Amino acid sequence: MGALDELTSPAGEQDAVCGVPARLVAAPRDTAEAAALVTAARGLAVVIRGGATKLDWGPPPRELDLIIDTRRLAGVVEHAAGDLITVVRAGTPMAELHGLPGQQLALDAPPSATAGGTVAANASGPRRLRYGTARDLLIGITVVRPDGTITKAGGKVVKNVAGYDLGKLYTGAFGTLGLITECVFRLHPVPAATSFVRAAAPPLHAAKILAGQFAASALEVNAAPGAEPELAVLLEGTPAGVRERAAAVAELLDGEVSAEAPEWWDVPPWPGDGVGIKLTGTLSQVPALVATAVGAGATVRGSAGAGVLYAGFPTDDTGRAVELLRAAAVRAGGHAVVLTAPAGVRETLDMWGPVHGLALMRRVKDQFDPGHRFAPGRFVGGI
Amino acid sequence: MTDIDALAARLRAEIGVRRVLTDRQELRTYECDGLAHYKVVPALVALPVTAEQVAAVVRACAETGTPFVARGSGTGLSGGALPHADGVLVVTSQLREIVEVRPEDERAIVQPGVINLQVTKAATPHGYYYAPDPSSQQICSIGGNVAENSGGAHCLKYGFTTNHVTGLEVVTPDGERVRLGGPAPDAPGYDLLGAFVGSEGTLGVATEVTVKLTRLPETVRTLLAGFPSTDQAGAATSAIIAAGVVPAAIEMMDVLAIEAAEAAVRCGYPAGAGAVLIVELDGPAAEVEAQFDEVSALCSEHGAFETRVAADDTERALIWRGRKSAFAAVGRISPDYIVQDGVIPRTALPTVLRRIGEVAAEHGVRVANVFHAGDGNLHPLVLFDDAVPGQASRAEAVSGAILDLCIEHGGSITGEHGVGVDKAKYMPRMFSDDDLDTMQLVRCAFDPAGIANPGKVFPTPRLCGERPGRHQGTHPMHAADVAEIF
Ligand SMILES: Cc1cc2nc3c(=O)[nH]c(=O)nc-3n(C[C@H](O)[C@H](O)[C@H](O)COP(=O)(O)OP(=O)(O)OC[C@H]3O[C@@H](n4cnc5c(N)ncnc54)[C@H](O)[C@@H]3O)c2cc1C
């Protein structure tokens, strides 16, 4: 236990995860120290924490001994501007990656979220319509496996098919397969001009934008009970091109061109102690999904262009609403996942819902983490 | 070893007499893929017509411990579909139905044997297309594209197969049919879909593929620029990217590749060019025009002595004809050649091209370069004459040295053709034993017996060992797999 003593300190109340207290906290400074820590922590139940912006997503851990905090594993290791890539440590705040000189990691996330946490939670926002999500932007990764082995996949070039694309497997795995210590991302140039178009319009009208020739970077809906639904479109490009496209979109939707995003843009539609649900479906089913959610009393917003919506309920009486939304999402070819819920409600909900391929996923987990120690019980099917 | 006669009898009963080949003459048709110097005659070829038949074949293999190899159109360039001498070749080309085209959802559902270009043809009347466009798109299958994570000239802007597949039905190596992903994005759970794409047939057989359809662009503009040297063309490429322009494609050919293309298809590229660039921009007209002027100016600034703009689709096709025919065209200037597929960071292009030239000269071998300059994916064509003693091995040495150069500059040993049987031995140059071992954890989860395309991708197979029991508190409903009924 010597190494463990050296690398950890006692946890406090603020280190609890969804009400489950931890015993120890550690904040390794580099990949080698992280590997030493994980090796020393064999037998302990571990939850990894980045900026803690999404630590409350998912069911509570079944057990918890050690919190590994990644925020000291921070900093940009390399920014190869000419190659449009960056190598960053996992604890680097997203704020730093949104403002690289002339370039950006085009992944919407709160400024205090970490790069590794954003990958692990597969978080995304409005601009996914143009740039894709973490799975599309991550081109290389370093992970400390639950047995302490340091391992890499991918590389530093965007185009690369050598070996399995394990970056995708770790993306959205919520820290159940190991500790991400470094990520390599593909970057995009900061567009010369951006413009928003806002319109009071039903979600159905999103189809007009998709069928048109506007190349929107984001196409968002916002709807709530008793309010008129809104659409907002982000256009990026050359100054002249953006002006022309924005005017055309505004005319089509009978909306207004604006330099600023609406205040609800990329803001989760649930209050801190509310219930937050991610809803996915095929594009043609987005209007129906929005209608069902609003009918059930939710505020709904998200990408009508990608088919990824977020629904928020202020109240905790949502068991039936979740069932309703889940049925609607399945009809729409997608899923309803409860991301967060207040204590008390959380325990009564099947947060992840039904998942295809669960048996295979269990086998993957068994291979990577045979002791089921990394974020036990927090993932699909109780993984 | 499997009793092939017994297996053949079982499969004939299950999928039909004419769908099982064991005649040596017939089997030889399948002895190689696009990398024809590797040849192995399979013990049996199965030609299933439905996903259920694929599952039946794989189940029979699993129960008898027989290795199997999936094959689509057989155009792969790394020997991925090279058969196993004691195994079954599962040919998917009979599963060739376009199940559904749903422009309103930007999706199409197709069977794995469908030819890449057919998807675009089915979507075009609706104003959409399937973006990944390997040069082999008139013949390669979507199943093969999925297995190789194939790219194409336009993946600079649009991404690779993996960015355009949202759902799969696969037959796992134990013969089960499983759905991964679906029509909607972000399916919860591990992204097994992402792991399967590019796994080169080692995790099972894809039996249905849900792909994204992309809106046809409003405008396409294509420019051909002649430069004195590859250095200048490379510098122009970097300048275009640095200016924040993301063209749909930037392709480069060097003097030897141009010579070959001229001889083959008379593409009429600028006379005296040491390199040509093809730059294509697409998107809304309002954007493309402004960017196009910028690209032309940057080319001139970096030494382009002639630029030509395609006035219409016919002229565009002519510009592309030279590029697309390049592989075959080198056959005109050399009896034999090796197609290499390495990747380097774009900024290293001038250095690496110069080094390739030097290495080639040292070995007395000629190398023609045709490549995706925008993303640093090189396709050096190493020319040789097998009839001249020693040339083949010198070409082989140059080809290997090129891969070392790619790794040295932080790149990859393959950008789109895959590892297959050909590059498995190079994997340890790019990845540590632990890295390769970790990849094979996934292999062990899918295929503990190691019967799916054995000997490909990994230089040394991992023994999967016992599967650890799941003793810890899983949700009872999930433990019973009730939750998988959806
Ligand atoms: C002239 C020429 C140009 C080319 N240009 C390009 C290019 O621009 N970009 C590019 O990326 N590639 C290119 N290729 C390579 C090749 O066309 C691609 O790799 C293609 O995706 C292979 O498809 P296929 O159907 O021929 O697959 P095959 O060669 O039959 O098989 C390839 C691999 O996929 C596996 N496989 C096949 N079907 C399935 C399935 N249903 N499920 C699971 N595994 C399966 C096989 O086991 C094998 O490992 C080119 C090849 C040629 C000959």
Coordinates of C-alpha atoms in Angstrom, one line a residue, chain B residues 34 71-77 92-93 95-96 110-120 130 132-152 161 416-417:
Chain B
G34 CA -6.5 -6.9 -55.3
R71 CA -14.9 -11.3 -48.9
G72 CA -16.8 -8.5 -50.7
S73 CA -15.6 -7.6 -54.2
G74 CA -12.0 -8.7 -53.6
T75 CA -10.5 -5.3 -54.5
G76 CA -8.6 -4.9 -51.2
L77 CA -5.0 -3.9 -51.6
T92 CA -21.1 -11.4 -49.5
S93 CA -21.5 -10.3 -53.1
L95 CA -26.3 -9.8 -50.6
R96 CA -26.7 -6.8 -52.9
V110 CA -28.0 -1.4 -47.8
Q111 CA -26.7 -5.0 -47.8
P112 CA -23.0 -5.5 -47.7
G113 CA -22.5 -6.7 -51.2
V114 CA -23.9 -3.5 -52.7
I115 CA -21.4 -1.6 -54.8
N116 CA -20.3 1.8 -53.4
L117 CA -21.3 3.8 -56.4
Q118 CA -24.8 2.2 -56.5
V119 CA -25.6 3.9 -53.2
T120 CA -24.9 7.3 -54.7
Y130 CA -22.9 8.7 -50.4
P132 CA -16.9 8.2 -49.2
D133 CA -15.6 7.7 -52.8
P134 CA -12.6 5.3 -53.1
S135 CA -11.2 5.2 -56.6
S136 CA -12.5 1.7 -56.8
Q137 CA -16.0 2.8 -56.2
Q138 CA -17.4 1.2 -59.3
I139 CA -16.5 -2.2 -58.1
C140 CA -15.8 -2.3 -54.3
S141 CA -18.6 -3.3 -51.9
I142 CA -20.0 -1.4 -49.0
G143 CA -19.2 -4.3 -46.7
G144 CA -15.5 -4.2 -47.8
N145 CA -15.6 -0.4 -47.3
V146 CA -16.8 -0.9 -43.7
A147 CA -14.2 -3.5 -43.0
E148 CA -11.4 -1.3 -44.4
N149 CA -12.8 2.1 -43.3
S150 CA -12.2 3.1 -46.8
G151 CA -11.5 6.7 -47.8
G152 CA -11.4 8.5 -51.1
T161 CA -16.4 5.4 -44.0
E416 CA -6.9 3.6 -46.3
H417 CA -5.8 0.2 -47.8

